[in-house]
mmCIF file of C-alpha atoms in Angstrom:
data_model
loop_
_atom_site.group_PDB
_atom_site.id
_atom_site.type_symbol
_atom_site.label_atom_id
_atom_site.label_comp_id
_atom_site.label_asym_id
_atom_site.label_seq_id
_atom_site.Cartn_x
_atom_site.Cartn_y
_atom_site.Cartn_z
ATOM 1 C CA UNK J 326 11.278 -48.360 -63.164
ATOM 2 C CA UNK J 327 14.445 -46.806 -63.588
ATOM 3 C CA UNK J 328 16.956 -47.943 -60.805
ATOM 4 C CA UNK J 329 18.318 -44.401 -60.686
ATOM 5 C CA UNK J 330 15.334 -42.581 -59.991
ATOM 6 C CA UNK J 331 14.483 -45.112 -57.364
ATOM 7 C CA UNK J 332 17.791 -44.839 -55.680
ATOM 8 C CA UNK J 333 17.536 -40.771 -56.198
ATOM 9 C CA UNK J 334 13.664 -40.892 -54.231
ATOM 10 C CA UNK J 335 15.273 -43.010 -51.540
ATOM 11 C CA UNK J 336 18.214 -40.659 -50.793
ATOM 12 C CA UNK J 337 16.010 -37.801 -50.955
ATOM 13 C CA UNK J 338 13.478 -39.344 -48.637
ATOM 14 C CA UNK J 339 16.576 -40.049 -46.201
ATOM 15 C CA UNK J 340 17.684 -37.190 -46.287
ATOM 16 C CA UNK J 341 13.956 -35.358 -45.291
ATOM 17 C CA UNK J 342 13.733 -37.869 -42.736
ATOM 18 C CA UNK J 343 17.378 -36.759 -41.039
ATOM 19 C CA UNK J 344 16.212 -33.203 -41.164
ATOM 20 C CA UNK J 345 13.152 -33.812 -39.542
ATOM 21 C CA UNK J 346 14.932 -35.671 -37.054
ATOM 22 C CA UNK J 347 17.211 -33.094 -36.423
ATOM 23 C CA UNK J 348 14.755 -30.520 -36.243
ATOM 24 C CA UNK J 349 12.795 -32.181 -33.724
ATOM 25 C CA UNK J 350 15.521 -33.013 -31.286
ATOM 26 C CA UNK J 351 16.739 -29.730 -32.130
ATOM 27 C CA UNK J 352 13.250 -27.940 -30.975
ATOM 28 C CA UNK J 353 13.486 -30.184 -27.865
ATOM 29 C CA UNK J 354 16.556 -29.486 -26.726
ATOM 30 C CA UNK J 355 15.528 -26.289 -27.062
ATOM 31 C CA UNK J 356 12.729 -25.895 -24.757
ATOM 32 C CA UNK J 357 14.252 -28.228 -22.185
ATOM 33 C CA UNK J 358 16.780 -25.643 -22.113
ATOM 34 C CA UNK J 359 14.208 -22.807 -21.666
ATOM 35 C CA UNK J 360 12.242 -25.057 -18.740
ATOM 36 C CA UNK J 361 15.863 -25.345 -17.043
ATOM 37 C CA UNK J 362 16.504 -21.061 -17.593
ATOM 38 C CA UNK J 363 12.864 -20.637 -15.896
ATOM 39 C CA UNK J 364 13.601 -23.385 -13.615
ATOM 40 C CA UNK J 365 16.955 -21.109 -11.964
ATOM 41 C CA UNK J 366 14.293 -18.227 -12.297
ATOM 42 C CA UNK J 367 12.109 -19.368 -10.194
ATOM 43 C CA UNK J 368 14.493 -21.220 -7.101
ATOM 44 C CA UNK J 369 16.056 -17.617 -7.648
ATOM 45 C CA UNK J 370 12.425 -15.984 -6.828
ATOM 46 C CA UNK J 371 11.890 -18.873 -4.037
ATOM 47 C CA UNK J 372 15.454 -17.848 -2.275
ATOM 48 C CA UNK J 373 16.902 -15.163 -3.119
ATOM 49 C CA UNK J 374 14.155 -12.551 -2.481
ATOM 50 C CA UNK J 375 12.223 -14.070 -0.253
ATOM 51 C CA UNK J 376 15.276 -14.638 2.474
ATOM 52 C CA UNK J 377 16.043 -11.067 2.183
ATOM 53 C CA UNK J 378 15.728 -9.133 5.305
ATOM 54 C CA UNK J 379 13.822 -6.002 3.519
ATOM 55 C CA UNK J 380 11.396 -9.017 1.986
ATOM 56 C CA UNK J 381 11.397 -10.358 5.495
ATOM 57 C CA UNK J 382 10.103 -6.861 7.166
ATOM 58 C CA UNK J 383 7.660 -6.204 4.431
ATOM 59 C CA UNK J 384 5.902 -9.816 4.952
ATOM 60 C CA UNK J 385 5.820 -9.295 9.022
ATOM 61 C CA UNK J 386 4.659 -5.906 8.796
ATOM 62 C CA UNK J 387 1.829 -6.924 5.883
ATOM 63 C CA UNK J 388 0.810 -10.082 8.392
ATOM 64 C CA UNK J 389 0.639 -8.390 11.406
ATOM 65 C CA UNK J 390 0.227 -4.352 11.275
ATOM 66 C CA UNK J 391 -1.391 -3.750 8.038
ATOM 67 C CA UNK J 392 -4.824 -4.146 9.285
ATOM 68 C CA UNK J 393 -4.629 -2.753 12.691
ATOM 69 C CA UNK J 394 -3.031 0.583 10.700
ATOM 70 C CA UNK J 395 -4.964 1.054 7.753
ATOM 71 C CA UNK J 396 -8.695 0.426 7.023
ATOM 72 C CA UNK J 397 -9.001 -2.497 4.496
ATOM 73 C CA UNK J 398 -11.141 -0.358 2.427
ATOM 74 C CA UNK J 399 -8.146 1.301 0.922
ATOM 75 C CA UNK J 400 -6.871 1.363 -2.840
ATOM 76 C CA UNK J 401 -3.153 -0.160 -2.585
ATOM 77 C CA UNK J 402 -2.370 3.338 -4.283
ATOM 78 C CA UNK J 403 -4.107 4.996 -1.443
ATOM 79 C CA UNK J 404 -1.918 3.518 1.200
ATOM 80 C CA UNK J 405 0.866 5.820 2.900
ATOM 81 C CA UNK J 406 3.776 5.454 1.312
ATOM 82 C CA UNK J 407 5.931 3.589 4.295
ATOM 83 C CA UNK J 408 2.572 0.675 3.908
ATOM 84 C CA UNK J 409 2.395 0.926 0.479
ATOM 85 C CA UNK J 410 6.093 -0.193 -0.414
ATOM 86 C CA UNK J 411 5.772 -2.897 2.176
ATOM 87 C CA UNK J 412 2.567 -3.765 0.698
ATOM 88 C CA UNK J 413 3.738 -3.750 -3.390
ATOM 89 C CA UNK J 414 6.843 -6.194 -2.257
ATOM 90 C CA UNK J 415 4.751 -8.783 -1.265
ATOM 91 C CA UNK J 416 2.167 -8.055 -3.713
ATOM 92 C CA UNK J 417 4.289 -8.104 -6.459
ATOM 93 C CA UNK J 418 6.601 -10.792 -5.564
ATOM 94 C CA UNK J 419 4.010 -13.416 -5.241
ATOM 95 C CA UNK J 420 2.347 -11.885 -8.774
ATOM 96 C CA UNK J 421 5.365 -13.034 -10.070
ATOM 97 C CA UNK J 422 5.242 -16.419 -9.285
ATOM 98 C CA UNK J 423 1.590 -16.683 -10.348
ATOM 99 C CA UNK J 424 2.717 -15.239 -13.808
ATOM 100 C CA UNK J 425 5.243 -17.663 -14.109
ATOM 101 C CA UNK J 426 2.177 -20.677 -13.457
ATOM 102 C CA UNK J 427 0.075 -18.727 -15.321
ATOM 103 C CA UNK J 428 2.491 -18.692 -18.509
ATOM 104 C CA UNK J 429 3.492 -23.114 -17.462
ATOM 105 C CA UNK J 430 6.797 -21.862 -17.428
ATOM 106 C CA UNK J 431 7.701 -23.847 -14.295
ATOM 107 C CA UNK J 432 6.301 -27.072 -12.619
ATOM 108 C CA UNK J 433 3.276 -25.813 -10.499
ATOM 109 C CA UNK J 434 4.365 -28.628 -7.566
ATOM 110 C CA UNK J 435 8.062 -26.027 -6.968
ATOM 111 C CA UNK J 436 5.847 -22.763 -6.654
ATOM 112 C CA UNK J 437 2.910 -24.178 -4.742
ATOM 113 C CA UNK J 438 4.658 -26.546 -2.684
ATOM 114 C CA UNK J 439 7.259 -23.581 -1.141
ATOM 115 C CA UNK J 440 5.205 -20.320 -1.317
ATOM 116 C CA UNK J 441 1.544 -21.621 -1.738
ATOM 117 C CA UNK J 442 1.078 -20.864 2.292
ATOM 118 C CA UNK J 443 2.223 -17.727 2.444
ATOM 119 C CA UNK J 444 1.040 -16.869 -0.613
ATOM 120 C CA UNK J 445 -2.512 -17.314 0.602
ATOM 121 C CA UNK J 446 -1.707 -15.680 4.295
ATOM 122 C CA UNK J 447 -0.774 -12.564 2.046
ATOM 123 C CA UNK J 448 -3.752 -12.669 0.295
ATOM 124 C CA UNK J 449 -6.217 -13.565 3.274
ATOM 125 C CA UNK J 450 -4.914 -9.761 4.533
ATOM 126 C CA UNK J 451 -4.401 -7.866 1.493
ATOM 127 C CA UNK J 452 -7.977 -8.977 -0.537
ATOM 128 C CA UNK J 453 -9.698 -5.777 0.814
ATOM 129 C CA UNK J 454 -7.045 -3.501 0.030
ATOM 130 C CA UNK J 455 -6.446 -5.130 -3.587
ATOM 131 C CA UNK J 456 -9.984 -5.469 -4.438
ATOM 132 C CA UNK J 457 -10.557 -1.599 -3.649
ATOM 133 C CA UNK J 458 -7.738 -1.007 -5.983
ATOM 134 C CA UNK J 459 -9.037 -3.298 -9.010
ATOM 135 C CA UNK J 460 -12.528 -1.308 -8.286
ATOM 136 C CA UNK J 461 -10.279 1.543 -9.972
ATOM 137 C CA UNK J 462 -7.808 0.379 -12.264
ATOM 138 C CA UNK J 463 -9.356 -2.707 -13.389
ATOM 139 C CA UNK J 464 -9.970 -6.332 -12.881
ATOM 140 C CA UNK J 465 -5.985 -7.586 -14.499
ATOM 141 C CA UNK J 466 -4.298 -5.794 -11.424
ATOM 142 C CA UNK J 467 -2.283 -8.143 -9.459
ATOM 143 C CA UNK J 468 -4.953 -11.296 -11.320
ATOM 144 C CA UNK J 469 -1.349 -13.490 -11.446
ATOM 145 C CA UNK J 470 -1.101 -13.060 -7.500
ATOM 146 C CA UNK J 471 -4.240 -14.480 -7.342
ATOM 147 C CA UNK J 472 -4.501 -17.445 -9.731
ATOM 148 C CA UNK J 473 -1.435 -18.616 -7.758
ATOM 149 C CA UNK J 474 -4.053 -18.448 -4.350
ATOM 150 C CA UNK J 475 -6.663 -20.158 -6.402
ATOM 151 C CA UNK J 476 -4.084 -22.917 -7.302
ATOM 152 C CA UNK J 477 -2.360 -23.242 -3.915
ATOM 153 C CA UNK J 478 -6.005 -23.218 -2.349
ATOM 154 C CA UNK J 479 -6.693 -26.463 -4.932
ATOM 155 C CA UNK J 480 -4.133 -28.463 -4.272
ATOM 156 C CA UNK J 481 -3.874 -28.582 0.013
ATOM 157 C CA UNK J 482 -0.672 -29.742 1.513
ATOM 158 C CA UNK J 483 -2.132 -33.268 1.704
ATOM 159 C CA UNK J 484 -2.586 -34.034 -2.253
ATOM 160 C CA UNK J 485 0.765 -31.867 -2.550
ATOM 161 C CA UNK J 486 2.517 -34.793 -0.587
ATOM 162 C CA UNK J 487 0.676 -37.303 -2.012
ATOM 163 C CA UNK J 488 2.008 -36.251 -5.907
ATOM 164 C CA UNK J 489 5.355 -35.523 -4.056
ATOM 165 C CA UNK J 490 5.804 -38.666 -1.903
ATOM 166 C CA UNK J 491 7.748 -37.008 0.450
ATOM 167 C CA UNK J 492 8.738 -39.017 3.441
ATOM 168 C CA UNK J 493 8.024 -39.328 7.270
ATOM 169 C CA UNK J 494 9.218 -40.731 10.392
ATOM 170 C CA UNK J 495 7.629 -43.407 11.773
ATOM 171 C CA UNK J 496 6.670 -41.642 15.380
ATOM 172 C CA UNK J 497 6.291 -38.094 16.496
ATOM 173 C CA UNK J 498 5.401 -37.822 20.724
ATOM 174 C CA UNK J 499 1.873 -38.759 21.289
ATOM 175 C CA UNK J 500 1.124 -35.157 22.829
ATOM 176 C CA UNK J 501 1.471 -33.412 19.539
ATOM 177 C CA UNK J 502 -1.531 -35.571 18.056
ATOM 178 C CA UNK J 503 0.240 -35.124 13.999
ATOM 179 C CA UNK J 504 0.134 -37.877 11.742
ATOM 180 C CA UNK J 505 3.242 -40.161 11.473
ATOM 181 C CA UNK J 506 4.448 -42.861 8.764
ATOM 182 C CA UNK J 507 4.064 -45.570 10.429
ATOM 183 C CA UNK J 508 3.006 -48.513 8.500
ATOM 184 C CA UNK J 509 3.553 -46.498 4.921
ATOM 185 C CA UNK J 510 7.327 -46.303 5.260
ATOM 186 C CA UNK J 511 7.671 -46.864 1.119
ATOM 187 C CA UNK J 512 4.320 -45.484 0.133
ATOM 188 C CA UNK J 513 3.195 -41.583 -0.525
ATOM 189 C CA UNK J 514 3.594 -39.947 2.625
ATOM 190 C CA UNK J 515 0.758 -38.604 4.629
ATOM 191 C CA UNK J 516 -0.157 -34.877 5.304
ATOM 192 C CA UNK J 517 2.103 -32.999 7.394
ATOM 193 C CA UNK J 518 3.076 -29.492 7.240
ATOM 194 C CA UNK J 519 5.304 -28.502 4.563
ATOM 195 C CA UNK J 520 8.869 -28.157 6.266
ATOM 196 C CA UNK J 521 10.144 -25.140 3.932
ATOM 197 C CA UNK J 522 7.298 -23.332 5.016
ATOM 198 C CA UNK J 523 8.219 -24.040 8.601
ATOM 199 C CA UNK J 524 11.663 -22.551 7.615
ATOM 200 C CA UNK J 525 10.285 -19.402 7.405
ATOM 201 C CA UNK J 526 8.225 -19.289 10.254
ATOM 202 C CA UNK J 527 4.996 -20.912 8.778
ATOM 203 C CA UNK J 528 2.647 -23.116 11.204
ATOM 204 C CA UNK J 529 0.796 -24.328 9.103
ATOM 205 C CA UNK J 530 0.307 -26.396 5.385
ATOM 206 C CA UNK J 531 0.629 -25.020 1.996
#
């Protein structure tokens, strides 16, 4: 065989290779850049919003005087209008994170493991009222609020710290009766409630 055409298949196979190469690292780079973008989204979501005081009043009043004011077999849309905006903040914010799970645009562990318990106090009050209003509009309203309750309701705050290995202390006082560390100071840490929940006034685990 001529050497020429045998050099000449050789370069050109080279050079496909290189491409392909560069293509690939190319397309990675890319989406690790796009995981990073959603990445700021969602700590932006996690902080931003939920810290702010009118996000703050919506999720007190939706905990604690929804109920008692308005029969749970309301539409959302049916709500007065001082309920209903207090109502579509929390509604909508936590939709938001579900449709950024739903979508895998973010590592399920950040959402779950800082909004999952809230997430699923929200829902525990505003089912009724939500359900009423899918009765109406159809089955897709608010459906990202709730796959992120379905997921958060999967995964309890034990297996969360288990795939986390967050740490512990090796004591807490006896009274409180919560597990400690002791004697797994290195391994996955036991369950214990989340302490970014606590943060915001959560007692209990994701």
């Amino acid at each position: 065989m001529d050497v020429a055409i045998v050099t000449n298949a050789v370069v050109a196979a080279v050079s496909v290779i290189t491409v392909g190469v560069s293509v690939f690292f190319a397309l990675r780079q890319l989406r690790l850049s796009q995981s990073a973008n959603h990445t700021l989204v969602a700590i932006e979501l996690l902080t931003r919003d939920r810290m702010s005081d009118a996000f703050l009043d919506s999720q007190q009043f939706v905990l604690t005087e929804l109920s008692a004011s308005c029969p749970p077999g309301l539409r959302v849309s049916d709500l007065p209008p001082e309920a209903r905006k207090h109502v579509n903040r929390i509604a909508l914010y936590y939709n938001g994170l579900g449709q950024m799970l739903a979508f895998g645009v973010v590592d399920p562990a950040l959402l779950i493991g800082t909004g999952g318990f809230r997430a699923r106090e929200a829902w525990s009050v505003l089912e009724p009222y939500i359900l009423a209003e899918r009765a109406a509009r159809g089955e897709s309203y608010l459906a990202n609020f709730e796959h992120l309750v379905v997921l958060a309701t999967e995964t309890p705050w034990p297996v969360a710290v288990r795939k986390l290995r967050l740490r512990r202390f090796g004591s807490y006082p006896a009274s409180l009766g919560l597990v400690t560390g002791a004697g797994d100071a290195a391994g996955p840490a036991p369950a214990a409630d989340p302490v970014g929940e606590r943060g915001v006034g959560s007692a209990g685990s994701v």
